[in-house]
Short mmCIF file of C-alpha atoms in Angstrom, two decimals:
data_model
loop_
_atom_site.label_atom_id
_atom_site.label_comp_id
_atom_site.label_asym_id
_atom_site.label_seq_id
_atom_site.Cartn_x
_atom_site.Cartn_y
_atom_site.Cartn_z
CA MET A 1269 37.43 -20.56 26.14
CA ILE A 1270 34.98 -18.89 23.51
CA LYS A 1271 35.99 -15.62 22.00
CA TRP A 1272 32.68 -13.10 22.58
CA PRO A 1273 32.85 -10.57 20.11
CA GLU A 1274 32.49 -7.33 20.82
CA GLN A 1275 29.18 -6.13 19.40
CA LEU A 1276 27.60 -9.13 20.83
CA VAL A 1277 28.79 -8.16 24.47
CA GLU A 1278 27.13 -4.99 23.46
CA ASP A 1279 24.26 -5.97 22.08
CA VAL A 1280 23.69 -8.11 25.89
CA ALA A 1281 25.16 -5.05 28.14
CA ARG A 1282 22.64 -2.82 26.32
CA ARG A 1283 19.76 -5.48 26.91
CA ARG A 1284 18.95 -5.67 23.18
CA ALA A 1285 19.66 -9.42 23.15
CA ILE A 1286 17.38 -12.74 23.48
CA ALA A 1287 19.23 -15.72 24.81
CA PHE A 1288 17.86 -19.43 23.47
CA LEU A 1289 18.46 -22.04 26.08
CA GLY A 1290 18.92 -25.33 24.87
CA ALA A 1291 19.10 -29.36 26.18
CA GLY A 1292 23.01 -28.28 25.98
CA VAL A 1293 22.18 -25.95 28.72
CA SER A 1294 19.72 -28.45 30.83
CA LYS A 1295 22.49 -30.78 30.49
CA ASN A 1296 24.82 -29.00 33.85
CA SER A 1297 21.75 -29.84 35.66
CA THR A 1298 21.98 -33.15 37.44
CA GLY A 1299 18.72 -35.06 39.81
CA LYS A 1300 18.24 -37.95 41.80
CA GLY A 1301 20.78 -40.33 41.55
CA LEU A 1302 23.07 -37.84 39.58
CA ARG A 1303 20.66 -37.94 36.37
CA ARG A 1304 21.18 -35.24 33.59
CA PRO A 1305 17.74 -34.32 31.81
CA PRO A 1306 17.73 -36.20 28.55
CA ASN A 1307 18.14 -34.36 25.03
CA TRP A 1308 15.62 -35.27 22.33
CA SER A 1309 17.32 -38.65 21.01
CA GLU A 1310 17.73 -39.53 24.70
CA PHE A 1311 14.11 -39.15 25.29
CA LEU A 1312 12.89 -41.32 22.15
CA GLU A 1313 15.05 -43.72 23.23
CA THR A 1314 13.72 -44.33 26.39
CA ALA A 1315 10.32 -43.35 25.24
CA LEU A 1316 11.07 -46.24 22.63
CA LYS A 1317 12.02 -49.22 24.95
CA LYS A 1318 8.40 -48.90 26.14
CA CYS A 1319 7.08 -49.03 22.52
CA PRO A 1320 4.46 -52.11 21.30
CA GLY A 1321 4.97 -53.43 18.02
CA PRO A 1322 7.81 -53.39 15.66
CA THR A 1323 9.95 -50.60 16.44
CA ALA A 1324 13.27 -50.95 13.81
CA HIS A 1325 11.74 -48.68 11.14
CA ILE A 1326 11.87 -45.95 14.40
CA LYS A 1327 15.14 -46.58 15.71
CA LYS A 1328 16.28 -45.69 12.32
CA LEU A 1329 14.43 -42.71 12.53
CA ILE A 1330 16.13 -41.50 15.35
CA LYS A 1331 19.67 -42.44 13.88
CA ASP A 1332 18.67 -40.17 10.79
CA GLN A 1333 17.85 -37.61 13.17
CA ASP A 1334 13.97 -37.30 11.73
CA TYR A 1335 12.81 -36.86 15.72
CA LEU A 1336 9.96 -35.07 14.87
CA THR A 1337 8.33 -38.38 12.82
CA ALA A 1338 10.01 -40.34 15.50
CA CYS A 1339 8.56 -39.16 18.03
CA GLU A 1340 5.17 -38.55 16.49
CA ILE A 1341 5.13 -42.54 16.12
CA ILE A 1342 6.01 -43.44 19.59
CA LYS A 1343 3.51 -40.95 20.91
CA GLN A 1344 0.76 -42.71 19.07
CA ARG A 1345 2.25 -45.37 20.37
CA LEU A 1346 1.70 -45.05 23.96
CA ASP A 1347 -1.22 -43.02 23.53
CA GLU A 1348 -1.85 -41.87 27.91
CA ASP A 1349 1.37 -43.70 28.75
CA PHE A 1350 3.89 -40.99 26.82
CA ASN A 1351 2.70 -38.21 29.49
CA SER A 1352 3.85 -40.59 32.43
CA ILE A 1353 7.27 -40.89 30.37
CA ILE A 1354 7.74 -36.76 29.74
CA SER A 1355 6.94 -36.76 34.18
CA GLN A 1356 9.70 -39.27 34.61
CA GLU A 1357 12.48 -37.66 32.18
CA PHE A 1358 11.88 -34.32 32.72
CA VAL A 1359 10.05 -33.83 36.70
CA ASP A 1360 10.47 -36.59 39.08
CA PRO A 1361 14.21 -36.67 39.22
CA HIS A 1362 13.86 -33.21 40.79
CA TYR A 1363 16.90 -31.06 38.69
CA THR A 1364 18.77 -28.70 40.50
CA HIS A 1365 20.28 -25.74 38.42
CA ALA A 1366 23.73 -25.53 37.37
CA GLN A 1367 25.86 -22.70 37.38
CA ILE A 1368 25.17 -22.38 34.40
CA HIS A 1369 21.87 -21.05 34.61
CA ARG A 1370 23.40 -19.14 37.67
CA ASP A 1371 25.59 -17.14 34.81
CA ILE A 1372 23.19 -16.68 32.25
CA PHE A 1373 20.81 -14.83 34.58
CA LYS A 1374 23.14 -12.64 36.05
CA LEU A 1375 23.13 -11.48 32.54
CA ASP A 1376 20.15 -9.97 33.30
CA LEU A 1377 18.51 -10.20 29.81
CA ARG A 1378 14.96 -8.81 29.66
CA LEU A 1379 14.14 -11.73 27.71
CA VAL A 1380 15.11 -15.10 27.93
CA ALA A 1381 13.63 -17.93 25.45
CA THR A 1382 13.85 -21.47 26.10
CA GLN A 1383 13.44 -24.46 23.45
CA ASN A 1384 13.31 -27.18 26.79
CA PHE A 1385 10.28 -28.47 28.43
CA ASP A 1386 11.91 -28.75 31.48
CA ARG A 1387 11.92 -25.47 34.21
CA ILE A 1388 15.13 -25.83 35.64
CA TYR A 1389 16.04 -22.15 34.42
CA ASP A 1390 12.74 -21.49 35.08
CA ASN A 1391 12.40 -22.04 38.66
CA PHE A 1392 15.62 -20.70 39.23
CA ALA A 1393 14.90 -17.54 37.61
CA GLN A 1394 11.66 -16.45 39.53
CA SER A 1395 12.89 -18.23 42.96
CA GLU A 1396 16.34 -15.21 42.30
CA SER A 1397 13.90 -12.68 41.26
CA LYS A 1398 11.63 -13.29 43.74
CA GLY A 1399 8.90 -13.76 41.46
CA THR A 1400 8.95 -10.86 38.98
CA THR A 1401 10.87 -12.82 36.08
CA HIS A 1402 6.91 -13.93 34.41
CA VAL A 1403 7.27 -17.00 32.09
CA LYS A 1404 4.78 -16.84 29.35
CA SER A 1405 4.16 -19.95 26.55
CA TYR A 1406 3.78 -19.57 22.81
CA SER A 1407 0.19 -20.30 23.50
CA ASP A 1408 -1.00 -17.77 25.76
CA GLU A 1409 -3.09 -14.98 23.78
CA ASP A 1410 -0.95 -11.99 26.06
CA ILE A 1411 1.93 -13.20 24.59
CA SER A 1412 3.02 -9.61 22.55
CA ILE A 1413 3.04 -7.90 26.01
CA ILE A 1414 7.17 -9.69 25.84
CA ALA A 1415 7.55 -6.90 23.58
CA ARG A 1416 7.58 -3.79 25.27
CA GLY A 1417 8.40 -2.60 28.88
CA LYS A 1418 10.77 -3.55 31.60
CA THR A 1419 9.23 -7.32 33.26
CA HIS A 1420 11.89 -10.06 32.69
CA HIS A 1421 10.03 -12.48 30.78
CA ILE A 1422 11.18 -16.60 29.89
CA ILE A 1423 9.29 -17.43 26.63
CA LYS A 1424 8.69 -21.08 26.22
CA VAL A 1425 8.98 -21.47 22.56
CA HIS A 1426 7.67 -24.89 22.56
CA GLY A 1427 5.83 -25.32 26.02
CA SER A 1428 6.36 -26.90 28.92
CA VAL A 1429 5.71 -30.26 31.04
CA GLU A 1430 3.20 -28.28 33.22
CA GLN A 1431 1.12 -28.21 30.04
CA PRO A 1432 2.02 -31.76 28.17
CA ALA A 1433 -1.11 -31.19 25.91
CA LYS A 1434 0.80 -27.50 24.87
CA MET A 1435 3.83 -29.11 24.12
CA ILE A 1436 5.56 -29.34 20.34
CA PHE A 1437 7.12 -32.43 20.58
CA THR A 1438 6.28 -34.14 16.75
CA ARG A 1439 5.89 -33.33 13.34
CA LYS A 1440 1.85 -32.70 13.60
CA GLU A 1441 2.22 -30.58 16.89
CA TYR A 1442 5.13 -28.35 15.27
CA THR A 1443 2.49 -28.14 12.17
CA GLU A 1444 -0.42 -27.42 13.60
CA ALA A 1445 1.63 -24.82 15.92
CA ARG A 1446 2.39 -22.40 13.08
CA TYR A 1447 -0.83 -21.83 11.70
CA LYS A 1448 -2.96 -22.24 14.81
CA HIS A 1449 -0.40 -19.89 16.93
CA GLY A 1450 0.59 -17.68 13.96
CA PRO A 1451 1.22 -13.98 16.29
CA PHE A 1452 3.61 -15.88 18.56
CA TYR A 1453 5.59 -16.60 14.91
CA ALA A 1454 5.11 -13.37 14.12
CA LEU A 1455 6.35 -11.74 17.54
CA MET A 1456 9.40 -13.87 16.80
CA ASP A 1457 10.39 -12.55 13.24
CA ALA A 1458 10.31 -8.94 14.79
CA LEU A 1459 12.10 -10.12 17.80
CA ALA A 1460 14.89 -11.07 15.15
CA LEU A 1461 15.54 -7.93 13.29
CA THR A 1462 15.31 -5.81 16.73
CA GLN A 1463 17.31 -8.48 19.06
CA THR A 1464 20.41 -10.08 18.92
CA PHE A 1465 19.54 -13.81 19.21
CA LEU A 1466 22.62 -15.37 21.13
CA PHE A 1467 21.87 -19.97 20.99
CA LEU A 1468 23.09 -21.25 24.34
CA GLY A 1469 22.97 -25.35 23.86
CA CYS A 1470 20.88 -25.79 20.67
CA SER A 1471 21.05 -27.28 17.41
CA ILE A 1472 19.85 -25.70 14.07
CA SER A 1473 18.06 -28.45 12.98
CA ASP A 1474 14.44 -27.29 14.69
CA PRO A 1475 12.05 -26.78 12.11
CA ASP A 1476 10.70 -23.50 13.77
CA ILE A 1477 13.93 -21.67 14.22
CA ARG A 1478 15.33 -22.59 10.48
CA LEU A 1479 12.57 -21.03 9.38
CA MET A 1480 12.69 -18.30 11.01
CA LEU A 1481 16.36 -16.96 10.64
CA GLU A 1482 16.15 -18.07 6.81
CA ARG A 1483 13.35 -16.00 6.22
CA HIS A 1484 14.70 -12.97 8.58
CA THR A 1485 18.23 -13.48 6.92
CA HIS A 1486 16.57 -13.11 3.02
CA MET A 1487 14.30 -10.67 3.44
CA HIS A 1488 16.75 -8.79 5.40
CA PRO A 1489 20.24 -9.17 4.45
CA TYR A 1490 22.06 -6.75 5.36
CA ALA A 1491 21.01 -7.17 9.06
CA ARG A 1492 24.07 -7.83 11.44
CA PRO A 1493 24.25 -11.74 11.97
CA HIS A 1494 22.93 -13.53 14.89
CA TYR A 1495 25.49 -15.99 17.31
CA ILE A 1496 24.80 -19.83 18.18
CA VAL A 1497 27.33 -21.65 20.74
CA MET A 1498 28.49 -24.67 19.32
CA PRO A 1499 31.10 -27.81 20.14
CA ARG A 1500 33.82 -27.37 18.79
CA ASN A 1501 34.01 -29.79 15.28
CA ALA A 1502 30.11 -30.55 15.91
CA LEU A 1503 30.03 -29.27 12.01
CA HIS A 1504 32.20 -29.24 8.54
CA GLU A 1505 33.97 -26.20 7.76
CA ASP A 1506 31.53 -26.32 4.28
CA VAL A 1507 28.52 -26.65 6.83
CA ARG A 1508 29.34 -23.51 8.90
CA GLU A 1509 30.04 -21.59 5.54
CA SER A 1510 26.44 -22.76 4.80
CA THR A 1511 24.32 -21.91 8.18
CA ARG A 1512 26.44 -18.16 8.18
CA LYS A 1513 25.24 -17.86 4.36
CA ASN A 1514 20.92 -19.25 4.98
CA LEU A 1515 20.90 -18.51 8.61
CA ASN A 1516 23.16 -15.32 9.26
CA LEU A 1517 24.41 -17.25 11.86
CA LYS A 1518 28.00 -16.46 13.54
CA ILE A 1519 29.65 -19.80 14.82
CA LEU A 1520 31.00 -19.88 18.18
CA THR A 1521 32.89 -23.41 19.38
CA TYR A 1522 34.10 -24.28 22.53
CA ASP A 1523 35.49 -27.60 23.61
CA PRO A 1524 32.66 -30.01 24.98
CA LYS A 1525 34.49 -32.06 27.18
CA LEU A 1526 33.81 -32.96 30.80
CA HIS A 1527 30.21 -32.28 30.30
CA HIS A 1528 30.37 -28.69 28.50
CA GLN A 1529 32.58 -26.95 31.23
CA GLU A 1530 34.11 -24.55 29.06
CA LEU A 1531 31.09 -23.56 28.27
CA ALA A 1532 29.79 -22.83 31.56
CA ASP A 1533 33.23 -20.83 32.30
CA SER A 1534 32.86 -19.24 28.68
CA ILE A 1535 29.42 -18.11 30.22
CA ALA A 1536 30.66 -16.66 33.19
CA ALA A 1537 33.68 -14.76 31.92
CA LEU A 1538 30.79 -13.15 29.29
CA THR A 1539 29.10 -12.30 32.41
CA SER A 1540 32.42 -10.21 33.38
CA LEU A 1541 32.82 -8.38 30.22
CA VAL A 1542 28.97 -7.58 30.17
CA GLU A 1543 29.50 -6.12 33.70
CA THR A 1544 32.20 -3.83 32.18
CA GLU A 1545 30.43 -2.81 29.32
CA ARG A 1546 27.65 -1.52 31.23
CA ASP A 1547 29.83 0.14 33.91
CA ALA A 1548 31.33 1.82 31.02
CA ILE A 1549 28.12 2.92 29.14
CA ALA A 1550 27.01 4.64 32.67
CA ALA A 1551 30.39 6.75 32.82
CA GLU A 1552 30.18 7.51 29.62
CA ARG A 1553 26.35 8.16 29.04
CA ARG A 1554 26.31 6.04 26.55
CA TRP A 1555 22.56 5.01 26.57
#
C-alpha cells in the first residue's frame, strides 16, 4: 500500500490539491467483452494495423516511445478514418466507471484534471453530482473561471473524444496548442504554484506537463513538491532522483500486479485519511 505523506493528506483535505488522471486510471474500467481502454502505445499499435504503405519506421517510433511523431504520421496516413478508430477504441466499448473513479470522486477535490480523451470519469462525476460538476477543455475561451469559486470542474488537458478536431494527440497539435492557447498554460502555471498536484496513472513523458513542472521547479526552487504515483521499479533510482531535482515531483510507488489493484486500494485508503483530517480540521477550527 502507498504511504501517503501527511502534507499531501492535509492539502487534499483542505481542497488545495488537484488530481491529474492518466491512462492508468482508465485502465481500471471495462467495456463490452471486458475490453479495457487503450493506453497511448496500445492505441497506436491498433491504428498502425490499418495504415497503408510501409510501417517499419513507425513501429520503431512506437518502440522508442516517440508517440507524438508516430501518431502524427499515422493520423496523416489514415486521414478521415483516424476519427473512426478513436471512436472504436474510446467510445464504442461503452466503458463503465470502476471503484477507483468513485474513490477519486469521494476525495471531493474542486478541480480534477485529466489527460484522458475518454469520458469515463467525466460521466461518472457528472452523474454522481447530479450535473453540478462542470467539464472544461484547454481550448475553452472562459477556462479561467475554474481558478476561483466553489464549483467543481474537470479539466480536459488534451481535449475529449467529443471533439476529435480539438484533441491534442500529435507533435504538431502539442506545439500549436502551446501557442494558440497561452492563457490555459498560464493558468496551469498559476495552479502549480498555489495547489498541490497529485498525478495518478500518469507517466512523466507528457511534454506539456514536463515543461510546466520544469519551469515551476526552476522559477520556484523552494516550493513544496508535487506528487506522482507510479508502479514500483518503473524508474531507476537515478531517474527518480533526476525527476525530483528537475520536476520537483515526489514519487510514491505501488505494486502494479492484478491490474494495479494496489493503486485502487491505496486511493480508497486515502479517502479515509482525508475524511478523518477534514473532521479534525472542523473540530479544531483550523480553517
